[in-house]
Amino acid sequence: MKGKLYLVATPIGNLEDITLRALKTLKEVDLIAAEDTRHTLGLLNHFEISKPLISYYKQNEKTKSEILIQKLLEGQNIAVVSDAGTPGISDPGEEIVKVAIENGIEIVPIPGACAFVNALIASGLSSKEFTFIGFLSAIKKDKREKLEEIKYETRTLILYEAPHKLKGTLEAILEVLGDRKIVLARELTKIHEEFIRDNVSNILERIDEVKGEFVILIEGNSESKKDLELSELNNKTLEEHYEYYEAQGFDKKEIIKKIAKDRNSNKNEIYQYFLNK
Ligand code: SAM
């Protein structure tokens, strides 16, 4: 019989956040695949769990996945853990899940801490709809390009960032997205847990006081790209509006219908206007 692959969430700071099910799973599996075996050994020692560990991190994800799949096919049960939080969320995990599915292996998620979920629910920003971005590229040009791509996103945006890159990332956010309302969720579940809710520029002014691990949450754009384009169109003259659609190859009847819809006005009035031209 094939073994099962468990994806076990571990604490993001406070060790009391480990779940009973996570502990039971870690005690019962045959092997634990860990992002950093030394780090996980600390966790296991704390809970008096003794288990064989194998390293499984981003750079060796592909080759290690093959080894782990072989063991799963032989019947071993394996738990994947990352250094903190939920595996597969800006952490290794995705690769082995894909290969395990291809090999018909059962995958069992063991829920627990995840930094962005806790940051979001306490942020005060809309949690109805959100876009999780994770880490932006460290390359300045790529970072800006990604921010340009999400500029008109109306949902709450969520980023992860390394402490020493926070200032540069906030500067890029200010430049590309504007002086939006943001929330820095700092040191979640730890003694110095804090939520800093302010505009980007105000936070940048006191950035040197801001220390620790962060999730960055950004209020979505108040107007979608479509709304902005529509208001730009409606600021044009009727003739310019007409030319805009004409250049896209629409015929007169279609153009009039479109203009009336954009301007929320009567089709016949628009028709009459162009009839007299
Ligand atoms: N897999 C993890 C999860 O489920 O959230 C995320 C791992 S990712 C490599 C690390 C990033 O998560 C950090 O750079 C930071 O942005 C965020 N993070 C992790 N722990 C945090 C904490 N205690 N407080 C605030 N942010 C945290």
Coordinates of C-alpha atoms and ligand atoms in Angstrom, one line a residue:
M1 CA 0.0 0.0 0.0
K2 CA 1.2 3.5 -0.8
G3 CA 2.0 5.9 2.0
K4 CA 0.4 9.3 2.6
L5 CA 1.9 12.7 2.2
Y6 CA 1.1 15.0 5.0
L7 CA 1.6 18.8 4.6
V8 CA 1.9 20.0 8.2
A9 CA 1.6 23.6 9.2
T10 CA 3.9 24.6 12.1
P11 CA 4.0 27.8 14.3
I12 CA 5.1 31.2 12.9
G13 CA 6.5 32.3 16.2
N14 CA 4.5 31.1 19.1
L15 CA 5.0 27.4 19.7
E16 CA 1.6 27.1 21.4
D17 CA 0.1 27.5 17.9
I18 CA 1.0 23.9 16.9
T19 CA -2.2 21.8 16.7
L20 CA -2.9 18.5 18.4
R21 CA -3.3 17.0 14.9
A22 CA 0.1 18.3 13.8
L23 CA 1.8 16.8 16.8
K24 CA 0.0 13.5 16.3
T25 CA 1.0 13.4 12.6
L26 CA 4.6 14.3 13.3
K27 CA 4.8 11.5 15.9
E28 CA 3.2 8.9 13.6
V29 CA 4.9 9.4 10.2
D30 CA 7.9 7.5 9.2
L31 CA 9.9 10.5 7.9
I32 CA 9.8 14.3 8.1
A33 CA 10.9 16.3 5.1
A34 CA 12.0 19.7 6.4
E35 CA 13.1 23.0 4.8
D36 CA 15.8 23.3 7.4
T37 CA 16.4 20.2 9.4
R38 CA 18.2 22.0 12.2
H39 CA 15.3 24.4 12.6
T40 CA 12.8 21.6 12.6
L41 CA 14.9 19.6 15.0
G42 CA 14.5 22.4 17.5
L43 CA 10.7 22.2 17.2
L44 CA 10.7 18.4 17.5
N45 CA 12.9 18.5 20.5
H46 CA 10.6 21.0 22.2
F47 CA 7.7 18.6 21.8
E48 CA 9.9 15.5 22.5
I49 CA 9.4 14.0 19.1
S50 CA 12.2 11.9 17.6
K51 CA 11.9 11.2 13.9
P52 CA 14.3 10.8 10.9
L53 CA 14.6 14.1 9.0
I54 CA 15.4 14.7 5.4
S55 CA 16.1 18.1 3.9
Y56 CA 13.7 19.5 1.4
Y57 CA 14.2 23.1 0.3
K58 CA 13.5 25.2 -2.8
Q59 CA 16.8 24.6 -4.5
N60 CA 16.6 20.7 -4.2
E61 CA 12.8 20.5 -4.4
K62 CA 12.8 18.6 -7.8
T63 CA 15.4 15.9 -7.0
K64 CA 14.3 15.4 -3.4
S65 CA 10.7 15.1 -4.5
E66 CA 11.7 12.1 -6.6
I67 CA 13.4 10.4 -3.6
L68 CA 10.4 11.1 -1.4
I69 CA 7.9 9.8 -4.0
Q70 CA 9.9 6.6 -4.1
K71 CA 9.6 6.2 -0.4
L72 CA 5.8 7.0 -0.5
L73 CA 5.3 4.4 -3.2
E74 CA 7.1 1.9 -0.9
G75 CA 4.5 2.6 1.7
Q76 CA 6.2 5.2 4.0
N77 CA 4.1 8.0 5.4
I78 CA 5.9 11.4 5.1
A79 CA 5.2 14.8 6.6
V80 CA 6.5 17.9 4.8
V81 CA 7.1 20.9 7.1
S82 CA 8.7 24.3 6.4
D83 CA 10.6 26.6 8.8
A84 CA 7.4 28.4 9.8
G85 CA 3.7 28.3 8.8
T86 CA 2.0 26.4 6.0
P87 CA 4.1 24.5 3.5
G88 CA 3.6 25.6 -0.1
I89 CA 2.8 29.2 0.9
S90 CA 5.9 31.0 -0.2
D91 CA 7.7 27.9 1.0
P92 CA 8.6 24.5 -0.5
G93 CA 5.7 22.1 -1.0
E94 CA 4.1 22.7 -4.4
E95 CA 6.5 20.5 -6.3
I96 CA 6.1 17.4 -4.3
V97 CA 2.3 17.8 -4.3
K98 CA 2.3 17.8 -8.1
V99 CA 4.4 14.7 -8.4
A100 CA 2.5 12.9 -5.6
I101 CA -0.8 13.5 -7.5
E102 CA 0.8 12.1 -10.7
N103 CA 1.7 9.0 -8.7
G104 CA -1.7 8.6 -7.2
I105 CA -0.5 9.3 -3.6
E106 CA -3.0 10.6 -1.1
I107 CA -2.3 14.1 0.2
V108 CA -3.4 15.3 3.6
P109 CA -3.2 18.9 4.6
I110 CA -2.8 19.5 8.4
P111 CA -4.0 23.1 8.9
G112 CA -2.3 25.6 11.2
A113 CA -0.6 28.9 11.3
C114 CA -0.2 31.0 8.1
A115 CA 1.2 34.5 8.4
F116 CA -0.9 36.1 5.7
V117 CA -4.3 34.8 6.9
N118 CA -3.7 36.1 10.4
A119 CA -2.4 39.4 9.0
L120 CA -5.5 39.8 6.8
I121 CA -8.2 39.0 9.3
A122 CA -6.8 41.6 11.8
S123 CA -5.8 44.2 9.2
G124 CA -9.1 46.1 9.0
L125 CA -8.8 46.0 5.2
S126 CA -11.4 44.1 3.2
S127 CA -11.0 40.3 3.7
K128 CA -14.0 39.5 1.4
E129 CA -11.7 39.3 -1.6
F130 CA -7.9 39.5 -1.7
T131 CA -4.9 38.8 -3.9
F132 CA -2.0 37.0 -2.3
I133 CA 1.2 37.9 -4.1
G134 CA 3.9 36.6 -1.7
F135 CA 7.4 37.8 -2.3
L136 CA 8.1 40.4 -5.0
S137 CA 11.2 39.9 -7.0
A138 CA 14.4 41.3 -5.5
I139 CA 15.3 42.7 -8.9
K140 CA 14.2 46.3 -9.0
K141 CA 12.9 46.3 -12.5
D142 CA 10.9 43.0 -12.0
K143 CA 9.5 44.3 -8.7
R144 CA 8.2 47.5 -10.4
E145 CA 6.8 45.5 -13.3
K146 CA 4.8 43.3 -10.9
L147 CA 3.5 46.3 -9.0
E148 CA 2.4 47.9 -12.4
E149 CA 0.6 44.6 -13.1
I150 CA -1.4 44.8 -9.9
K151 CA -1.9 48.6 -9.8
Y152 CA -5.6 48.5 -10.7
E153 CA -6.4 45.5 -8.6
T154 CA -9.4 46.4 -6.4
R155 CA -9.0 43.5 -4.0
T156 CA -6.8 43.8 -0.9
L157 CA -3.2 43.0 -1.9
I158 CA -0.9 40.9 0.4
L159 CA 2.8 40.7 0.2
Y160 CA 5.6 39.0 2.1
E161 CA 8.9 40.7 2.5
A162 CA 12.2 40.1 4.2
P163 CA 13.0 42.7 7.0
H164 CA 16.0 44.2 5.2
K165 CA 14.1 44.8 2.0
L166 CA 11.0 46.4 3.6
K167 CA 12.1 50.0 3.0
G168 CA 12.9 49.5 -0.7
T169 CA 9.6 47.7 -1.3
L170 CA 7.6 50.4 0.5
E171 CA 9.4 53.0 -1.7
A172 CA 8.5 51.1 -4.8
I173 CA 4.8 50.7 -3.6
L174 CA 4.6 54.5 -3.0
E175 CA 6.1 55.2 -6.5
V176 CA 3.9 52.8 -8.5
L177 CA 0.7 52.4 -6.4
G178 CA 0.6 55.8 -4.8
D179 CA 0.2 56.8 -1.2
R180 CA -2.2 54.0 -0.4
K181 CA -3.4 52.9 3.0
I182 CA -1.4 49.9 4.1
V183 CA -1.1 47.7 7.1
L184 CA 2.2 46.2 8.3
A185 CA 1.4 43.1 10.4
R186 CA 4.6 42.7 12.4
E187 CA 5.9 39.8 14.5
L188 CA 2.7 37.9 14.4
T189 CA 2.0 35.6 17.3
K190 CA 5.2 36.8 19.0
I191 CA 5.7 39.1 22.1
H192 CA 6.0 42.3 20.0
E193 CA 3.1 41.6 17.7
E194 CA 1.8 44.8 16.2
F195 CA -0.4 46.2 13.4
I196 CA 0.8 49.4 11.9
R197 CA -2.1 51.0 9.9
D198 CA -1.1 54.1 8.0
N199 CA -0.3 55.6 4.6
V200 CA 2.9 54.4 2.9
S201 CA 4.6 57.8 3.1
N202 CA 3.9 58.1 6.9
I203 CA 5.3 54.7 7.6
L204 CA 8.4 55.4 5.4
E205 CA 9.1 58.5 7.6
R206 CA 9.5 56.2 10.7
I207 CA 10.8 53.1 8.9
D208 CA 14.0 52.9 11.0
E209 CA 11.9 52.2 14.1
V210 CA 10.1 49.3 12.4
K211 CA 11.8 46.0 13.1
G212 CA 11.0 42.3 12.7
E213 CA 9.1 40.1 10.4
F214 CA 6.2 41.6 8.3
V215 CA 3.3 40.9 6.2
I216 CA 2.4 44.0 4.0
L217 CA -1.3 44.5 3.2
I218 CA -2.3 47.1 0.7
E219 CA -5.8 48.6 0.2
G220 CA -7.1 47.7 -3.2
N221 CA -7.5 50.4 -5.9
S222 CA -10.7 52.3 -5.3
E223 CA -11.4 52.3 -9.1
S224 CA -10.8 49.3 -11.4
K225 CA -8.9 49.8 -14.7
K226 CA -12.3 49.5 -16.5
D227 CA -13.9 52.2 -14.4
L228 CA -10.9 54.5 -15.0
E229 CA -11.0 53.9 -18.7
L230 CA -14.7 54.6 -18.8
S231 CA -14.4 57.9 -16.9
E232 CA -11.6 58.9 -19.3
L233 CA -13.8 58.1 -22.3
N234 CA -16.7 60.0 -20.8
N235 CA -14.5 63.1 -20.3
K236 CA -13.9 63.1 -24.1
T237 CA -16.2 65.0 -26.5
L238 CA -18.9 62.9 -28.3
E239 CA -16.8 63.1 -31.5
E240 CA -13.7 61.9 -29.8
H241 CA -15.7 59.1 -28.1
Y242 CA -17.0 58.2 -31.6
E243 CA -13.5 58.2 -33.1
Y244 CA -12.2 56.0 -30.3
Y245 CA -14.6 53.2 -31.3
E246 CA -14.4 53.9 -35.0
A247 CA -10.6 53.3 -34.8
Q248 CA -11.4 49.8 -33.3
G249 CA -13.4 49.0 -36.4
F250 CA -17.0 49.2 -35.1
D251 CA -19.7 50.4 -37.5
K252 CA -21.9 53.4 -36.8
K253 CA -24.8 51.5 -35.3
E254 CA -22.5 49.7 -32.9
I255 CA -20.7 52.8 -32.0
I256 CA -23.9 54.7 -31.1
K257 CA -25.0 51.8 -28.9
K258 CA -21.6 51.7 -27.1
I259 CA -21.5 55.4 -26.5
A260 CA -25.1 55.4 -25.1
K261 CA -24.1 52.5 -22.8
D262 CA -20.8 54.2 -21.6
R263 CA -22.6 57.5 -20.9
N264 CA -25.7 55.9 -19.6
S265 CA -27.8 57.9 -22.0
N266 CA -30.5 57.3 -24.6
K267 CA -29.4 55.6 -27.8
N268 CA -31.8 57.8 -29.9
E269 CA -30.4 61.0 -28.5
I270 CA -26.8 60.0 -29.5
Y271 CA -28.2 58.9 -32.9
Q272 CA -29.9 62.3 -33.4
Y273 CA -26.7 64.1 -32.4
F274 CA -24.6 62.3 -35.1
L275 CA -27.4 62.5 -37.6
N276 CA -27.1 66.3 -37.6
K277 CA -23.3 66.1 -38.0
Ligands
SAM1 N1 4.8 29.5 4.9 C1 4.7 30.7 5.7 C2 3.3 31.0 6.0 O1 2.5 30.1 6.0 O2 2.9 32.2 6.2 C3 5.5 31.9 5.0 C4 6.9 31.7 4.8 S1 7.8 32.9 4.0 C5 9.3 32.2 3.6 C6 8.3 34.0 5.3 C7 7.5 35.3 5.2 O3 6.3 35.2 5.9 C8 8.2 36.4 6.0 O4 9.2 37.1 5.2 C9 7.1 37.4 6.4 O5 6.8 38.2 5.3 C10 6.0 36.4 6.7 N2 6.0 35.9 8.1 C11 6.3 34.7 8.6 N3 6.2 34.7 9.9 C12 5.7 35.9 10.3 C13 5.4 36.5 11.5 N4 5.5 35.9 12.7 N5 5.0 37.8 11.5 C14 4.9 38.5 10.3 N6 5.2 38.0 9.1 C15 5.6 36.7 9.1

